[in-house]
Short mmCIF file of C-alpha atoms in Angstrom, two decimals:
data_model
loop_
_atom_site.label_atom_id
_atom_site.label_comp_id
_atom_site.label_asym_id
_atom_site.label_seq_id
_atom_site.Cartn_x
_atom_site.Cartn_y
_atom_site.Cartn_z
CA MET A 38 -8.02 9.73 88.82
CA THR A 39 -10.84 12.19 89.26
CA ASN A 40 -14.39 11.78 88.08
CA VAL A 41 -15.75 14.22 85.49
CA HIS A 42 -19.12 15.93 85.84
CA ILE A 43 -21.27 18.10 83.59
CA VAL A 44 -22.13 21.09 85.79
CA GLY A 45 -23.61 23.39 83.17
CA ALA A 46 -25.51 22.92 79.90
CA GLY A 47 -26.72 25.47 77.37
CA ILE A 48 -28.35 25.39 73.96
CA HIS A 49 -29.48 27.71 71.19
CA ALA A 50 -32.67 26.50 69.54
CA PHE A 51 -32.05 24.50 66.38
CA GLY A 52 -33.67 25.35 63.03
CA ARG A 53 -33.31 28.40 60.78
CA HIS A 54 -32.27 31.78 62.18
CA ASP A 55 -31.71 34.25 59.36
CA ASP A 56 -30.82 37.04 61.79
CA LYS A 57 -28.03 35.09 63.51
CA SER A 58 -24.72 33.61 62.39
CA GLY A 59 -23.56 30.18 63.47
CA LEU A 60 -21.07 31.92 65.74
CA ASP A 61 -23.87 33.94 67.36
CA GLN A 62 -25.60 30.70 68.23
CA GLY A 63 -22.46 29.08 69.63
CA VAL A 64 -21.72 32.11 71.82
CA PHE A 65 -25.32 32.11 73.04
CA ALA A 66 -25.09 28.42 74.00
CA ALA A 67 -21.79 28.94 75.83
CA ARG A 68 -23.21 31.82 77.84
CA GLU A 69 -26.28 29.76 78.69
CA ALA A 70 -24.05 26.91 79.92
CA LEU A 71 -21.99 29.29 82.06
CA ALA A 72 -25.14 30.81 83.54
CA ASP A 73 -26.54 27.33 84.21
CA ALA A 74 -23.41 26.49 86.20
CA GLY A 75 -23.27 29.90 87.90
CA LEU A 76 -19.74 30.45 86.57
CA ALA A 77 -17.91 33.14 84.61
CA TRP A 78 -15.93 32.77 81.40
CA THR A 79 -12.81 33.75 83.37
CA ASP A 80 -13.25 30.55 85.42
CA MET A 81 -12.70 28.38 82.35
CA GLN A 82 -9.30 26.69 82.06
CA PHE A 83 -9.76 25.07 78.63
CA GLY A 84 -12.09 24.84 75.67
CA PHE A 85 -12.69 22.33 72.90
CA GLY A 86 -15.16 22.92 70.10
CA GLY A 87 -16.08 22.47 66.49
CA SER A 88 -18.05 23.78 63.55
CA SER A 89 -18.25 22.38 60.03
CA ALA A 90 -19.71 25.26 58.03
CA ALA A 91 -19.63 28.32 60.31
CA GLY A 92 -15.90 28.90 60.82
CA ASN A 93 -13.53 27.76 63.52
CA ALA A 94 -15.06 27.30 66.95
CA ASP A 95 -12.31 29.36 68.60
CA ALA A 96 -14.00 32.40 67.08
CA VAL A 97 -16.07 32.43 70.29
CA LEU A 98 -13.02 33.75 72.16
CA PRO A 99 -13.18 37.44 71.16
CA ARG A 100 -16.89 37.42 72.04
CA LEU A 101 -16.56 35.61 75.38
CA GLY A 102 -13.25 37.13 76.43
CA LEU A 103 -9.57 36.98 75.48
CA THR A 104 -8.31 35.31 78.63
CA GLY A 105 -5.46 33.23 77.20
CA ILE A 106 -7.49 30.05 77.61
CA GLN A 107 -6.25 26.88 75.91
CA PHE A 108 -8.71 26.22 73.07
CA VAL A 109 -8.50 23.41 70.49
CA ASN A 110 -10.68 23.23 67.37
CA VAL A 111 -12.19 19.79 66.75
CA ALA A 112 -13.39 18.37 63.40
CA ASN A 113 -14.77 14.84 63.21
CA GLY A 114 -17.76 14.94 60.87
CA CYS A 115 -21.13 14.49 62.57
CA ALA A 116 -19.24 13.19 65.63
CA THR A 117 -17.53 16.58 66.15
CA GLY A 118 -19.53 17.41 69.27
CA GLY A 119 -19.03 14.00 70.82
CA SER A 120 -15.31 14.20 70.06
CA ALA A 121 -15.02 17.65 71.65
CA LEU A 122 -16.70 16.29 74.78
CA LEU A 123 -14.32 13.34 74.87
CA ALA A 124 -11.34 15.70 74.59
CA GLY A 125 -12.65 17.75 77.53
CA TYR A 126 -13.26 14.59 79.51
CA TRP A 127 -9.66 13.47 78.97
CA ALA A 128 -8.32 16.93 79.90
CA ILE A 129 -9.92 16.68 83.33
CA LYS A 130 -9.52 12.94 83.81
CA SER A 131 -5.77 13.29 83.29
CA GLY A 132 -5.55 15.76 86.17
CA GLU A 133 -4.24 18.54 83.94
CA PHE A 134 -7.34 20.75 84.29
CA ASP A 135 -10.33 21.08 86.62
CA LEU A 136 -12.86 23.18 84.74
CA GLY A 137 -13.60 23.83 81.08
CA VAL A 138 -16.10 24.21 78.26
CA VAL A 139 -16.97 22.21 75.15
CA VAL A 140 -18.99 23.97 72.46
CA GLY A 141 -20.31 23.24 68.99
CA PHE A 142 -22.30 25.26 66.48
CA ASP A 143 -23.13 25.39 62.79
CA LYS A 144 -25.15 27.12 60.09
CA HIS A 145 -25.65 24.97 56.99
CA PRO A 146 -27.20 25.97 53.66
CA ARG A 147 -30.44 24.29 52.64
CA GLY A 148 -30.21 20.99 50.75
CA ALA A 149 -28.60 17.59 51.35
CA PHE A 150 -25.08 17.21 52.70
CA ASN A 151 -22.93 16.28 49.70
CA PRO A 152 -19.20 16.61 50.50
CA GLU A 153 -16.56 15.95 47.86
CA PRO A 154 -15.19 12.38 47.81
CA ALA A 155 -11.64 13.69 48.09
CA ASP A 156 -12.54 15.26 51.44
CA TRP A 157 -12.94 11.76 52.83
CA GLY A 158 -10.04 10.13 50.97
CA LEU A 159 -12.36 8.31 48.55
CA PRO A 160 -11.95 7.91 44.77
CA ASP A 161 -13.84 10.20 42.40
CA TRP A 162 -16.02 7.37 41.07
CA TYR A 163 -17.63 7.10 44.51
CA GLY A 164 -19.23 10.50 44.06
CA ASP A 165 -19.76 10.09 40.32
CA ILE A 166 -22.26 7.27 40.93
CA GLY A 167 -24.14 9.31 43.52
CA LEU A 168 -23.03 7.73 46.77
CA MET A 169 -21.76 10.97 48.23
CA LEU A 170 -25.27 12.36 48.00
CA THR A 171 -26.29 11.44 51.53
CA THR A 172 -29.90 10.63 50.71
CA GLN A 173 -28.89 7.87 48.29
CA PHE A 174 -26.21 6.53 50.60
CA PHE A 175 -28.68 6.17 53.46
CA GLY A 176 -31.36 4.67 51.24
CA ASN A 177 -29.01 1.97 49.99
CA LYS A 178 -27.75 1.24 53.49
CA ILE A 179 -31.17 0.72 55.08
CA ASN A 180 -32.44 -1.22 52.06
CA ARG A 181 -29.81 -3.87 52.66
CA TYR A 182 -30.53 -3.96 56.39
CA MET A 183 -34.27 -4.30 55.83
CA GLY A 184 -33.73 -7.14 53.37
CA LEU A 185 -31.48 -9.03 55.77
CA HIS A 186 -33.55 -8.57 58.93
CA GLY A 187 -37.18 -8.29 57.89
CA ILE A 188 -37.77 -4.62 58.67
CA THR A 189 -40.77 -3.06 56.89
CA PRO A 190 -41.19 0.53 55.67
CA THR A 191 -43.88 1.08 58.31
CA THR A 192 -41.22 0.72 61.00
CA LEU A 193 -39.25 3.53 59.35
CA GLY A 194 -42.40 5.63 59.54
CA ARG A 195 -42.90 4.86 63.22
CA VAL A 196 -39.42 6.23 64.00
CA ALA A 197 -40.28 9.53 62.30
CA GLU A 198 -43.72 9.71 63.89
CA LYS A 199 -42.17 9.35 67.35
CA ALA A 200 -39.53 11.96 66.55
CA PHE A 201 -42.08 14.61 65.58
CA GLU A 202 -44.24 13.82 68.60
CA ASN A 203 -41.23 14.35 70.88
CA GLY A 204 -40.10 17.44 68.98
CA ALA A 205 -43.49 19.03 69.58
CA ARG A 206 -42.72 18.83 73.32
CA THR A 207 -39.22 20.32 73.08
CA PRO A 208 -38.41 24.05 73.17
CA HIS A 209 -35.09 23.69 71.32
CA ALA A 210 -36.48 21.51 68.48
CA TRP A 211 -36.96 22.87 64.96
CA ARG A 212 -39.96 20.75 63.89
CA ARG A 213 -42.51 21.31 66.64
CA GLU A 214 -45.66 19.84 65.15
CA PRO A 215 -46.64 16.15 65.20
CA VAL A 216 -46.80 14.39 61.84
CA GLY A 217 -49.02 11.32 61.53
CA LEU A 218 -47.86 7.96 60.24
CA ASN A 219 -50.03 8.15 57.11
CA ALA A 220 -48.60 11.56 56.18
CA ILE A 221 -45.06 10.29 56.70
CA MET A 222 -45.57 7.16 54.60
CA SER A 223 -47.29 9.03 51.77
CA SER A 224 -44.86 11.95 51.63
CA ARG A 225 -42.55 12.39 48.64
CA MET A 226 -40.13 9.51 48.08
CA ILE A 227 -36.54 10.77 48.30
CA SER A 228 -34.41 7.61 48.16
CA ASP A 229 -36.36 4.38 48.36
CA PRO A 230 -37.49 3.39 50.98
CA LEU A 231 -36.98 6.75 52.72
CA THR A 232 -39.62 9.45 52.26
CA GLN A 233 -39.29 13.18 52.83
CA TYR A 234 -40.32 13.06 56.49
CA MET A 235 -37.88 10.24 57.27
CA PHE A 236 -34.83 12.49 56.73
CA CYS A 237 -33.33 15.14 58.95
CA SER A 238 -32.37 18.48 57.42
CA PRO A 239 -29.07 20.39 57.61
CA ALA A 240 -29.79 23.06 60.19
CA GLU A 241 -28.46 25.73 62.53
CA GLY A 242 -27.90 25.74 66.25
CA GLY A 243 -25.41 25.69 69.09
CA ALA A 244 -24.81 23.65 72.25
CA ALA A 245 -22.28 23.88 75.08
CA LEU A 246 -21.39 22.01 78.25
CA ILE A 247 -19.30 22.93 81.30
CA LEU A 248 -17.14 20.09 82.66
CA ALA A 249 -15.65 19.93 86.16
CA SER A 250 -13.52 17.61 88.26
CA ASP A 251 -14.73 16.19 91.57
CA ARG A 252 -12.47 18.57 93.45
CA LYS A 253 -13.59 21.70 91.64
CA MET A 254 -17.24 20.70 91.80
CA LYS A 255 -17.07 20.32 95.58
CA GLU A 256 -14.95 23.44 96.03
CA LEU A 257 -17.46 25.60 94.14
CA GLY A 258 -20.60 23.84 95.40
CA LEU A 259 -21.61 22.69 91.91
CA ALA A 260 -23.67 19.67 90.90
CA GLY A 261 -24.30 17.68 87.75
CA PRO A 262 -24.37 14.23 86.16
CA LYS A 263 -21.18 12.18 86.21
CA VAL A 264 -19.62 10.99 82.96
CA ARG A 265 -19.46 7.23 83.56
CA GLY A 266 -18.12 6.31 80.13
CA ALA A 267 -16.96 8.09 76.98
CA ALA A 268 -15.39 6.62 73.85
CA VAL A 269 -14.78 7.33 70.17
CA ARG A 270 -13.86 4.52 67.79
CA THR A 271 -13.11 4.35 64.05
CA ARG A 272 -13.66 1.70 61.36
CA VAL A 273 -11.78 -1.57 61.09
CA ASN A 274 -11.23 -3.65 57.94
CA GLY A 275 -14.51 -5.11 56.73
CA SER A 276 -16.72 -2.65 58.59
CA PHE A 277 -17.70 -0.37 55.72
CA GLU A 278 -21.18 -0.64 54.27
CA VAL A 279 -22.00 -3.22 51.57
CA PHE A 280 -25.34 -2.34 50.02
CA SER A 281 -26.47 -5.32 47.96
CA PRO A 282 -28.43 -7.90 49.97
CA SER A 283 -27.41 -10.47 47.36
CA LEU A 284 -23.75 -10.25 48.36
CA ASP A 285 -22.82 -12.65 51.14
CA VAL A 286 -20.02 -10.92 53.04
CA GLU A 287 -18.63 -11.26 56.55
CA ARG A 288 -18.47 -7.80 58.05
CA GLY A 289 -16.27 -6.64 60.86
CA PRO A 290 -17.70 -4.73 63.85
CA SER A 291 -18.92 -1.22 63.11
CA PRO A 292 -17.42 1.87 64.79
CA THR A 293 -20.63 2.17 66.81
CA GLN A 294 -20.32 -1.38 68.12
CA LEU A 295 -16.71 -0.74 69.11
CA ALA A 296 -17.42 2.61 70.80
CA SER A 297 -20.48 1.21 72.55
CA LYS A 298 -18.58 -1.77 73.93
CA ALA A 299 -15.75 0.47 75.16
CA ALA A 300 -18.13 2.92 76.87
CA TYR A 301 -20.12 0.16 78.58
CA GLU A 302 -16.91 -1.42 79.88
CA MET A 303 -15.61 1.94 81.12
CA ALA A 304 -18.91 2.66 82.87
CA GLY A 305 -19.29 -0.83 84.29
CA VAL A 306 -22.88 -1.04 83.03
CA GLY A 307 -24.80 -2.67 80.21
CA PRO A 308 -27.70 -1.81 77.89
CA SER A 309 -30.28 -2.93 80.45
CA ASP A 310 -29.06 -0.25 82.88
CA ILE A 311 -29.86 2.63 80.51
CA ASP A 312 -33.02 4.65 81.22
CA VAL A 313 -32.98 7.05 78.27
CA ALA A 314 -31.02 7.06 75.00
CA GLN A 315 -30.21 9.56 72.28
CA LEU A 316 -29.12 7.75 69.08
CA GLN A 317 -27.90 9.15 65.77
CA ASP A 318 -30.97 9.39 63.51
CA THR A 319 -29.78 11.22 60.42
CA GLU A 320 -32.74 9.38 58.87
CA SER A 321 -35.19 6.81 60.23
CA GLY A 322 -33.05 3.87 59.18
CA ALA A 323 -30.09 5.09 61.21
CA GLU A 324 -32.03 4.97 64.48
CA ILE A 325 -33.23 1.45 63.68
CA MET A 326 -29.74 0.15 62.93
CA HIS A 327 -28.18 1.97 65.86
CA MET A 328 -30.65 0.41 68.30
CA ALA A 329 -28.99 -2.92 67.57
CA GLU A 330 -25.42 -1.66 67.20
CA ASN A 331 -25.60 -0.07 70.67
CA GLY A 332 -26.85 -3.30 72.22
CA PHE A 333 -30.46 -2.34 72.91
CA CYS A 334 -31.92 -5.15 70.80
CA ALA A 335 -30.99 -7.85 68.30
CA ASP A 336 -31.06 -7.18 64.57
CA GLY A 337 -34.67 -7.48 63.43
CA GLU A 338 -36.26 -6.95 66.85
CA GLN A 339 -36.84 -3.29 66.04
CA GLU A 340 -39.99 -4.18 64.07
CA ARG A 341 -41.74 -5.49 67.18
CA LEU A 342 -40.31 -2.90 69.57
CA LEU A 343 -41.43 0.05 67.46
CA GLU A 344 -44.89 -1.45 66.99
CA GLU A 345 -45.21 -1.92 70.75
CA GLY A 346 -44.06 1.64 71.46
CA ALA A 347 -41.02 0.52 73.45
CA THR A 348 -38.96 3.55 72.37
CA ARG A 349 -41.67 6.17 72.89
CA LEU A 350 -42.01 8.30 76.01
CA GLY A 351 -43.41 5.95 78.63
CA GLY A 352 -41.92 2.92 76.87
CA LYS A 353 -39.24 0.54 78.11
CA LEU A 354 -36.40 2.64 76.66
CA PRO A 355 -37.35 6.10 75.35
CA VAL A 356 -35.10 7.00 72.40
CA ASN A 357 -34.45 10.53 71.10
CA THR A 358 -36.67 12.20 73.63
CA ASP A 359 -36.20 15.68 72.14
CA GLY A 360 -37.03 14.48 68.62
CA GLY A 361 -33.46 13.70 67.61
CA CYS A 362 -32.02 14.91 64.32
CA LEU A 363 -35.35 14.29 62.58
CA ALA A 364 -37.14 16.97 64.60
CA CYS A 365 -34.20 19.17 65.54
CA GLY A 366 -32.25 19.09 62.28
CA GLU A 367 -28.50 18.59 62.19
CA PRO A 368 -25.99 21.38 62.60
CA ILE A 369 -22.90 19.17 62.48
CA GLY A 370 -20.81 20.92 65.13
CA ALA A 371 -23.64 21.03 67.67
CA SER A 372 -25.56 17.80 67.06
CA GLY A 373 -23.62 15.44 69.33
CA LEU A 374 -23.62 17.98 72.17
CA ARG A 375 -27.39 18.45 71.77
CA GLN A 376 -27.79 14.76 72.58
CA VAL A 377 -25.79 15.13 75.79
CA TYR A 378 -27.61 18.37 76.65
CA GLU A 379 -30.90 16.46 76.41
CA ASN A 380 -29.62 13.70 78.68
CA VAL A 381 -28.44 16.27 81.22
CA GLN A 382 -31.96 17.73 81.30
CA GLN A 383 -33.47 14.26 81.68
CA LEU A 384 -31.14 13.26 84.53
CA ARG A 385 -31.78 16.56 86.32
CA GLY A 386 -35.53 16.11 85.98
CA ARG A 387 -35.82 19.31 83.90
CA ALA A 388 -37.18 17.89 80.63
CA GLU A 389 -40.64 19.31 81.14
CA GLY A 390 -43.27 17.74 78.91
CA ARG A 391 -41.00 14.87 77.85
CA GLN A 392 -39.46 13.79 81.16
CA VAL A 393 -38.55 10.14 81.56
CA GLU A 394 -39.63 9.33 85.09
CA GLY A 395 -36.86 8.17 87.38
CA ALA A 396 -34.13 8.52 84.75
CA ARG A 397 -30.73 7.85 86.34
CA MET A 398 -28.58 6.65 83.42
CA GLY A 399 -28.46 8.40 80.03
CA TYR A 400 -26.80 7.17 76.85
CA SER A 401 -25.88 9.08 73.70
CA GLN A 402 -24.33 7.91 70.42
CA VAL A 403 -23.32 9.96 67.40
CA TYR A 404 -21.98 8.67 64.08
CA GLY A 405 -19.65 10.65 61.86
CA ALA A 406 -18.97 9.77 58.25
CA PRO A 407 -17.01 8.18 56.79
CA GLY A 408 -16.70 5.84 59.74
CA LEU A 409 -16.37 6.86 63.39
CA SER A 410 -18.71 6.85 66.33
CA GLY A 411 -18.81 8.47 69.78
CA VAL A 412 -20.69 7.26 72.86
CA VAL A 413 -21.20 9.01 76.21
CA ILE A 414 -22.86 7.48 79.28
CA LEU A 415 -24.04 9.79 82.07
CA GLU A 416 -25.26 8.99 85.57
CA ALA A 417 -27.35 11.29 87.74
#
């Protein structure tokens, strides 16, 4: 079977753009990706894409060209972008296609994500007690983790401080000013222990990638990182979150642990081989928990690693080098593709101002409620 490469990458800056629709931003990103690869829309053989709040992703077709291309809309929560990429990867890996595009975009209203329980197949009481309000859900989740593994609130603050420092170096980030640790810790409490600056915001933006087979890449003289591993996994019995530290329960593996293990095995590498990582950081606690779930440390080691600066630029394993969701915001359809876009820039040596020296292997992980995770491993 052929290898799959990312030969073009494009992005529309994340944030708030009152003069542009979500579709405008997705079309912009797709055109940027095509230009990056030196290809035309008429070269594309397939498309996969998603948007949560800005209409179906196939709405890009009248704007880019009605060529009869196969296009499939993808919806998988915050993992929509990662799932679209996986679908494109499979389309080429199977030998059915040689060249295609994956695209994601969104334009969310201001305020916390708060979907209806019925949308996720959950009973009404789940929302009635506030757990569908994402801020409370995340606060409860990290509270339990901190109680079990000795993580302090200061470590949550260090995650956010790093994110804003990296965002200040990144042209496509929304929040482009550093925020000091004291300001983060003393900002308005949203859901204990998470303060205002420890949460990402629903946002706008678009991202797109062009995928190619070995054969097509060589035929057209293209170049780009190889997809070494890609996996999406869902929850198993016992994996859902239990919030009370007083309850002694035996949990099953999380979707992130399952997807991570599958991607590492597919790639034939392990956590120690990764040079740069983009991890889901819907809020500071998510990045901390995902560091362990993706195999980069043991539970509880995050306290020391963050204090030592191990995940900062110049550290042992830089994490969320473009500022992640905390600095970029989260447009659901585009967020997972933004992570991969950032790794493509890092592996090409194009991440000016935030470049990880010598980066050869990039890792990205995105989590989609109510329980699935996608992982992509790239090699320069």
